Amino acid sequence: MSRLDASLLADLPPFSGMSRDALDDMLARAVSFRSAKDTYVFREGEEAHSFFLLLDGYVRVVKVTPEGEQVIVRYIATGELLGIAKAIGRDSYPANAVAAVDCVLLAWPSNTWDAIVAAHPGFATNTYSMVGSRLVGTQDRVVELATERVEQRVANAILSLARETGRKTDEGILIDFPISRQDISEMTGTTLHTVSRLLSGWDSKGWIKGGRQKITLVEGHKLMMVASARD
DNA sequence: CCATTAAAGGATT
DNA sequence: AATCCTTTAATGG
């Protein structure tokens, strides 16, 4: 049992505006645990026994079609909530959650959801506004998938990953976890070959710098041109 | 414009 | 050595 201090939570969006006492109470109800890279935090269809906060690392949320095809729904970054089935009136998880790197999480039993929401209206408000913005983001992606060309979708995926998870390096903005061409294709509804061709093209123009499971955004504005190009 | 198939080389375990 | 990841080219919808 490591001692966790409430100040760990204070700066995270789900807990913004909450008092020190409230944070202590939330923390007292949680247990922390680790999830090694490539292990499941939870699985689709499983009973939603807990909801989670990602304290460190990255988690990808994945749906698998009946044919076994994988679709990456979103990436969860450090400081975000996941598995909040109770908040959307479900009692099973709607997708798989896989650690993209070694992760540290907090878990709350789902049966404490109602009590927590009742005791901490600020947390409830924060959670529902997060659910709302994820919904908006998902809607935008539906439009994108339906209307934009592959090149634009891949450019957008790189840009948002860099924005949400990017870490500054001397080269540019590095996407902060191992991500393969296959992963990008599962986010954008295309094949790894097409992603590979696009990325190596942008690499040779100096707009990005690629490597095995590595992408660094060098000229973000160039990709924004690609992402918004009308034809 | 993009998916599929095939082939080959480098990286990782 | 076996497996995974990436690149490249050819073909066809």
mmCIF file of C-alpha atoms (C1' of nucleotides) in Angstrom:
data_model
loop_
_atom_site.group_PDB
_atom_site.id
_atom_site.type_symbol
_atom_site.label_atom_id
_atom_site.label_comp_id
_atom_site.label_asym_id
_atom_site.label_seq_id
_atom_site.Cartn_x
_atom_site.Cartn_y
_atom_site.Cartn_z
ATOM 1 C CA MET A 1 0.000 0.000 0.000
ATOM 2 C CA SER A 2 1.672 3.185 -1.050
ATOM 3 C CA ARG A 3 0.465 6.340 0.613
ATOM 4 C CA LEU A 4 -1.231 8.492 -1.942
ATOM 5 C CA ASP A 5 -1.636 12.150 -1.348
ATOM 6 C CA ALA A 6 -4.752 14.028 -2.339
ATOM 7 C CA SER A 7 -2.590 16.610 -4.103
ATOM 8 C CA LEU A 8 -2.040 13.932 -6.766
ATOM 9 C CA LEU A 9 -5.652 14.346 -7.781
ATOM 10 C CA ALA A 10 -6.105 18.059 -7.264
ATOM 11 C CA ASP A 11 -4.765 19.104 -10.661
ATOM 12 C CA LEU A 12 -6.611 16.490 -12.686
ATOM 13 C CA PRO A 13 -9.705 17.567 -14.630
ATOM 14 C CA PRO A 14 -12.088 15.029 -13.032
ATOM 15 C CA PHE A 15 -11.409 16.550 -9.630
ATOM 16 C CA SER A 16 -11.153 20.216 -10.452
ATOM 17 C CA GLY A 17 -12.923 22.509 -8.038
ATOM 18 C CA MET A 18 -13.084 19.884 -5.303
ATOM 19 C CA SER A 19 -12.052 20.598 -1.728
ATOM 20 C CA ARG A 20 -9.135 18.929 -0.026
ATOM 21 C CA ASP A 21 -11.534 17.010 2.187
ATOM 22 C CA ALA A 22 -13.473 15.792 -0.804
ATOM 23 C CA LEU A 23 -10.284 14.594 -2.470
ATOM 24 C CA ASP A 24 -9.242 12.774 0.677
ATOM 25 C CA ASP A 25 -12.623 11.075 0.788
ATOM 26 C CA MET A 26 -12.379 10.015 -2.869
ATOM 27 C CA LEU A 27 -8.876 8.686 -2.327
ATOM 28 C CA ALA A 28 -9.880 6.763 0.777
ATOM 29 C CA ARG A 29 -12.420 4.835 -1.288
ATOM 30 C CA ALA A 30 -9.927 3.890 -4.011
ATOM 31 C CA VAL A 31 -7.248 1.259 -4.375
ATOM 32 C CA SER A 32 -4.248 1.711 -6.605
ATOM 33 C CA PHE A 33 -2.786 -0.965 -8.827
ATOM 34 C CA ARG A 34 -0.496 -1.476 -11.781
ATOM 35 C CA SER A 35 -1.250 -2.819 -15.193
ATOM 36 C CA ALA A 36 1.719 -4.039 -17.235
ATOM 37 C CA LYS A 37 2.031 -3.105 -20.887
ATOM 38 C CA ASP A 38 -0.331 -5.097 -23.125
ATOM 39 C CA THR A 39 -2.461 -6.403 -20.264
ATOM 40 C CA TYR A 40 -6.190 -5.776 -20.028
ATOM 41 C CA VAL A 41 -7.547 -3.266 -17.515
ATOM 42 C CA PHE A 42 -10.996 -4.584 -18.336
ATOM 43 C CA ARG A 43 -12.702 -6.514 -21.114
ATOM 44 C CA GLU A 44 -15.753 -5.885 -23.204
ATOM 45 C CA GLY A 45 -18.875 -7.485 -21.778
ATOM 46 C CA GLU A 46 -17.308 -8.123 -18.387
ATOM 47 C CA GLU A 47 -19.307 -6.997 -15.376
ATOM 48 C CA ALA A 48 -18.288 -3.440 -14.561
ATOM 49 C CA HIS A 49 -17.118 -4.045 -11.009
ATOM 50 C CA SER A 50 -14.978 -0.885 -10.903
ATOM 51 C CA PHE A 51 -14.307 2.429 -12.536
ATOM 52 C CA PHE A 52 -10.811 3.796 -12.915
ATOM 53 C CA LEU A 53 -8.536 6.789 -12.989
ATOM 54 C CA LEU A 54 -5.333 6.521 -14.977
ATOM 55 C CA LEU A 55 -2.630 7.970 -12.729
ATOM 56 C CA ASP A 56 0.225 7.257 -15.100
ATOM 57 C CA GLY A 57 0.575 5.765 -18.550
ATOM 58 C CA TYR A 58 -1.673 5.346 -21.585
ATOM 59 C CA VAL A 59 -4.556 2.966 -22.195
ATOM 60 C CA ARG A 60 -6.156 2.162 -25.517
ATOM 61 C CA VAL A 61 -9.827 1.377 -25.792
ATOM 62 C CA VAL A 62 -10.489 -1.289 -28.388
ATOM 63 C CA LYS A 63 -13.579 -2.857 -29.919
ATOM 64 C CA VAL A 64 -13.310 -6.188 -31.689
ATOM 65 C CA THR A 65 -15.757 -7.020 -34.474
ATOM 66 C CA PRO A 66 -17.288 -10.500 -34.772
ATOM 67 C CA GLU A 67 -14.834 -11.120 -37.618
ATOM 68 C CA GLY A 68 -11.955 -10.427 -35.253
ATOM 69 C CA GLU A 69 -11.097 -7.046 -36.726
ATOM 70 C CA GLN A 70 -9.883 -4.525 -34.169
ATOM 71 C CA VAL A 71 -10.887 -0.886 -33.975
ATOM 72 C CA ILE A 72 -9.145 1.522 -31.645
ATOM 73 C CA VAL A 73 -11.905 3.693 -30.249
ATOM 74 C CA ARG A 74 -9.713 6.141 -28.360
ATOM 75 C CA TYR A 75 -6.613 6.515 -26.263
ATOM 76 C CA ILE A 76 -6.901 7.423 -22.583
ATOM 77 C CA ALA A 77 -4.131 9.708 -21.329
ATOM 78 C CA THR A 78 -2.773 10.200 -17.822
ATOM 79 C CA GLY A 79 -5.302 11.879 -15.548
ATOM 80 C CA GLU A 80 -8.408 10.634 -17.369
ATOM 81 C CA LEU A 81 -11.223 8.411 -16.096
ATOM 82 C CA LEU A 82 -12.118 5.147 -17.779
ATOM 83 C CA GLY A 83 -14.521 2.288 -17.319
ATOM 84 C CA ILE A 84 -17.242 4.541 -15.953
ATOM 85 C CA ALA A 85 -20.012 2.231 -17.068
ATOM 86 C CA LYS A 86 -22.236 3.248 -14.152
ATOM 87 C CA ALA A 87 -22.155 6.869 -15.283
ATOM 88 C CA ILE A 88 -23.798 5.879 -18.546
ATOM 89 C CA GLY A 89 -26.238 3.447 -17.014
ATOM 90 C CA ARG A 90 -24.523 0.212 -17.917
ATOM 91 C CA ASP A 91 -23.391 -2.669 -15.793
ATOM 92 C CA SER A 92 -20.883 -4.158 -18.211
ATOM 93 C CA TYR A 93 -17.920 -2.562 -19.960
ATOM 94 C CA PRO A 94 -18.623 -1.575 -23.556
ATOM 95 C CA ALA A 95 -15.085 -2.184 -24.872
ATOM 96 C CA ASN A 96 -11.682 -3.587 -24.009
ATOM 97 C CA ALA A 97 -9.106 -1.426 -22.268
ATOM 98 C CA VAL A 98 -5.475 -2.382 -22.823
ATOM 99 C CA ALA A 99 -2.402 -0.816 -21.214
ATOM 100 C CA ALA A 100 -0.330 0.748 -24.006
ATOM 101 C CA VAL A 101 2.595 1.105 -21.601
ATOM 102 C CA ASP A 102 3.078 0.074 -17.977
ATOM 103 C CA CYS A 103 0.318 1.943 -16.145
ATOM 104 C CA VAL A 104 -0.664 3.004 -12.647
ATOM 105 C CA LEU A 105 -4.381 3.302 -11.906
ATOM 106 C CA LEU A 106 -6.843 3.928 -9.135
ATOM 107 C CA ALA A 107 -9.951 1.797 -8.946
ATOM 108 C CA TRP A 108 -13.246 2.475 -7.199
ATOM 109 C CA PRO A 109 -15.872 -0.250 -6.763
ATOM 110 C CA SER A 110 -18.803 0.525 -9.024
ATOM 111 C CA ASN A 111 -21.240 0.037 -6.158
ATOM 112 C CA THR A 112 -19.801 3.168 -4.557
ATOM 113 C CA TRP A 113 -20.662 5.248 -7.624
ATOM 114 C CA ASP A 114 -24.013 6.484 -6.326
ATOM 115 C CA ALA A 115 -22.612 7.406 -2.932
ATOM 116 C CA ILE A 116 -19.650 9.212 -4.468
ATOM 117 C CA VAL A 117 -21.815 11.170 -6.868
ATOM 118 C CA ALA A 118 -24.169 12.092 -4.033
ATOM 119 C CA ALA A 119 -21.344 13.173 -1.749
ATOM 120 C CA HIS A 120 -19.374 15.023 -4.438
ATOM 121 C CA PRO A 121 -21.571 16.853 -6.922
ATOM 122 C CA GLY A 122 -18.483 18.559 -8.367
ATOM 123 C CA PHE A 123 -17.074 15.195 -9.364
ATOM 124 C CA ALA A 124 -20.376 14.272 -10.956
ATOM 125 C CA THR A 125 -20.448 17.493 -12.950
ATOM 126 C CA ASN A 126 -16.873 17.017 -14.125
ATOM 127 C CA THR A 127 -17.565 13.434 -15.118
ATOM 128 C CA TYR A 128 -20.646 14.242 -17.126
ATOM 129 C CA SER A 129 -18.980 17.092 -18.937
ATOM 130 C CA MET A 130 -16.160 14.699 -19.834
ATOM 131 C CA VAL A 131 -18.686 12.148 -21.099
ATOM 132 C CA GLY A 132 -20.179 14.965 -23.137
ATOM 133 C CA SER A 133 -16.924 16.028 -24.722
ATOM 134 C CA ARG A 134 -16.027 12.445 -25.554
ATOM 135 C CA LEU A 135 -19.382 12.116 -27.260
ATOM 136 C CA VAL A 136 -18.725 15.241 -29.296
ATOM 137 C CA GLY A 137 -15.311 13.885 -30.228
ATOM 138 C CA THR A 138 -16.828 10.584 -31.287
ATOM 139 C CA GLN A 139 -19.408 12.353 -33.438
ATOM 140 C CA ASP A 140 -16.669 14.322 -35.128
ATOM 141 C CA ARG A 141 -14.853 11.099 -35.904
ATOM 142 C CA VAL A 142 -17.964 9.569 -37.434
ATOM 143 C CA VAL A 143 -18.229 12.538 -39.774
ATOM 144 C CA GLU A 144 -14.537 12.295 -40.506
ATOM 145 C CA LEU A 145 -14.726 8.586 -41.325
ATOM 146 C CA ALA A 146 -17.702 9.137 -43.577
ATOM 147 C CA THR A 147 -16.439 12.148 -45.494
ATOM 148 C CA GLU A 148 -12.685 12.508 -45.405
ATOM 149 C CA ARG A 149 -10.044 10.753 -47.436
ATOM 150 C CA VAL A 150 -7.612 8.341 -45.800
ATOM 151 C CA GLU A 151 -4.754 10.815 -46.055
ATOM 152 C CA GLN A 152 -6.733 13.383 -44.082
ATOM 153 C CA ARG A 153 -7.864 10.898 -41.452
ATOM 154 C CA VAL A 154 -4.328 9.694 -40.844
ATOM 155 C CA ALA A 155 -3.067 13.288 -40.619
ATOM 156 C CA ASN A 156 -5.797 14.078 -38.096
ATOM 157 C CA ALA A 157 -5.017 10.990 -36.029
ATOM 158 C CA ILE A 158 -1.335 11.958 -35.798
ATOM 159 C CA LEU A 159 -2.220 15.544 -34.926
ATOM 160 C CA SER A 160 -4.599 14.626 -32.135
ATOM 161 C CA LEU A 161 -2.255 12.016 -30.695
ATOM 162 C CA ALA A 162 0.520 14.597 -30.696
ATOM 163 C CA ARG A 163 -1.789 17.141 -29.096
ATOM 164 C CA GLU A 164 -3.139 14.800 -26.425
ATOM 165 C CA THR A 165 -0.090 12.707 -25.643
ATOM 166 C CA GLY A 166 2.825 14.546 -27.253
ATOM 167 C CA ARG A 167 6.086 15.131 -25.500
ATOM 168 C CA LYS A 168 8.493 17.791 -26.683
ATOM 169 C CA THR A 169 11.864 16.605 -27.920
ATOM 170 C CA ASP A 170 14.638 18.298 -29.883
ATOM 171 C CA GLU A 171 13.189 16.797 -33.068
ATOM 172 C CA GLY A 172 9.584 17.850 -32.510
ATOM 173 C CA ILE A 173 6.593 16.435 -30.687
ATOM 174 C CA LEU A 174 6.969 12.740 -29.968
ATOM 175 C CA ILE A 175 3.903 10.566 -29.466
ATOM 176 C CA ASP A 176 4.636 9.351 -25.979
ATOM 177 C CA PHE A 177 4.003 5.614 -26.291
ATOM 178 C CA PRO A 178 4.838 2.833 -28.753
ATOM 179 C CA ILE A 179 2.413 3.053 -31.652
ATOM 180 C CA SER A 180 2.608 0.934 -34.772
ATOM 181 C CA ARG A 181 1.366 1.590 -38.315
ATOM 182 C CA GLN A 182 -1.180 -1.109 -37.593
ATOM 183 C CA ASP A 183 -2.456 0.881 -34.598
ATOM 184 C CA ILE A 184 -2.884 4.006 -36.730
ATOM 185 C CA SER A 185 -4.741 1.966 -39.337
ATOM 186 C CA GLU A 186 -7.084 0.625 -36.651
ATOM 187 C CA MET A 187 -7.837 4.179 -35.591
ATOM 188 C CA THR A 188 -8.493 5.471 -39.072
ATOM 189 C CA GLY A 189 -10.207 2.586 -40.816
ATOM 190 C CA THR A 190 -7.492 1.801 -43.316
ATOM 191 C CA THR A 191 -4.664 -0.696 -43.747
ATOM 192 C CA LEU A 192 -1.202 -0.654 -42.258
ATOM 193 C CA HIS A 193 0.261 -0.535 -45.768
ATOM 194 C CA THR A 194 -1.499 2.667 -46.622
ATOM 195 C CA VAL A 195 -0.449 4.200 -43.297
ATOM 196 C CA SER A 196 3.121 3.105 -43.891
ATOM 197 C CA ARG A 197 3.155 4.639 -47.358
ATOM 198 C CA LEU A 198 1.711 7.916 -46.122
ATOM 199 C CA LEU A 199 4.073 8.162 -43.173
ATOM 200 C CA SER A 200 7.201 7.363 -45.150
ATOM 201 C CA GLY A 201 6.096 9.973 -47.683
ATOM 202 C CA TRP A 202 5.725 12.612 -44.976
ATOM 203 C CA ASP A 203 8.958 11.475 -43.403
ATOM 204 C CA SER A 204 10.911 12.046 -46.608
ATOM 205 C CA LYS A 205 9.423 15.543 -46.807
ATOM 206 C CA GLY A 206 10.594 16.176 -43.248
ATOM 207 C CA TRP A 207 7.080 16.752 -41.882
ATOM 208 C CA ILE A 208 7.329 13.859 -39.441
ATOM 209 C CA LYS A 209 10.053 11.555 -38.252
ATOM 210 C CA GLY A 210 9.096 7.907 -38.142
ATOM 211 C CA GLY A 211 10.667 4.832 -36.605
ATOM 212 C CA ARG A 212 9.628 1.455 -35.343
ATOM 213 C CA GLN A 213 6.565 2.135 -33.191
ATOM 214 C CA LYS A 214 7.605 5.782 -33.065
ATOM 215 C CA ILE A 215 6.247 8.940 -34.629
ATOM 216 C CA THR A 216 7.529 12.455 -34.080
ATOM 217 C CA LEU A 217 5.583 15.387 -35.428
ATOM 218 C CA VAL A 218 8.066 17.873 -36.887
ATOM 219 C CA GLU A 219 6.006 20.232 -39.059
ATOM 220 C CA GLY A 220 2.547 20.215 -37.524
ATOM 221 C CA HIS A 221 1.220 22.959 -39.781
ATOM 222 C CA LYS A 222 2.066 20.891 -42.868
ATOM 223 C CA LEU A 223 -0.064 18.030 -41.582
ATOM 224 C CA MET A 224 -2.845 20.483 -40.775
ATOM 225 C CA MET A 225 -2.768 21.502 -44.429
ATOM 226 C CA VAL A 226 -3.106 17.863 -45.434
ATOM 227 C CA ALA A 227 -5.896 17.331 -42.907
ATOM 228 C CA SER A 228 -7.972 20.219 -44.223
ATOM 229 C CA ALA A 229 -7.113 20.080 -47.921
ATOM 230 C CA ARG A 230 -10.150 20.356 -50.161
ATOM 231 C CA ASP A 231 -9.989 18.789 -53.589
ATOM 232 C "C1'" DC B 1 -7.865 6.925 -54.576
ATOM 233 C "C1'" DC B 2 -7.241 3.031 -51.983
ATOM 234 C "C1'" DA B 3 -7.255 -2.235 -50.669
ATOM 235 C "C1'" DT B 4 -5.027 -6.449 -51.378
ATOM 236 C "C1'" DT B 5 -1.278 -9.437 -52.027
ATOM 237 C "C1'" DA B 6 3.335 -10.647 -51.965
ATOM 238 C "C1'" DA B 7 8.015 -10.293 -50.820
ATOM 239 C "C1'" DA B 8 11.839 -8.949 -48.275
ATOM 240 C "C1'" DG B 9 14.699 -6.757 -44.670
ATOM 241 C "C1'" DG B 10 15.294 -4.827 -40.010
ATOM 242 C "C1'" DA B 11 14.102 -4.944 -35.071
ATOM 243 C "C1'" DT B 12 12.874 -7.333 -30.948
ATOM 244 C "C1'" DT B 13 12.546 -11.140 -27.764
ATOM 245 C "C1'" DA C 1 15.432 -18.604 -34.338
ATOM 246 C "C1'" DA C 2 10.932 -17.073 -34.314
ATOM 247 C "C1'" DT C 3 7.995 -13.262 -34.403
ATOM 248 C "C1'" DC C 4 6.737 -8.661 -35.110
ATOM 249 C "C1'" DC C 5 7.021 -4.259 -37.646
ATOM 250 C "C1'" DT C 6 7.925 -1.631 -41.731
ATOM 251 C "C1'" DT C 7 8.702 -0.726 -46.495
ATOM 252 C "C1'" DT C 8 8.059 -1.264 -51.383
ATOM 253 C "C1'" DA C 9 5.987 -2.772 -55.598
ATOM 254 C "C1'" DA C 10 2.576 -4.796 -58.423
ATOM 255 C "C1'" DT C 11 -2.317 -5.436 -59.367
ATOM 256 C "C1'" DG C 12 -7.053 -4.437 -59.527
ATOM 257 C "C1'" DG C 13 -11.565 -2.451 -57.882
#
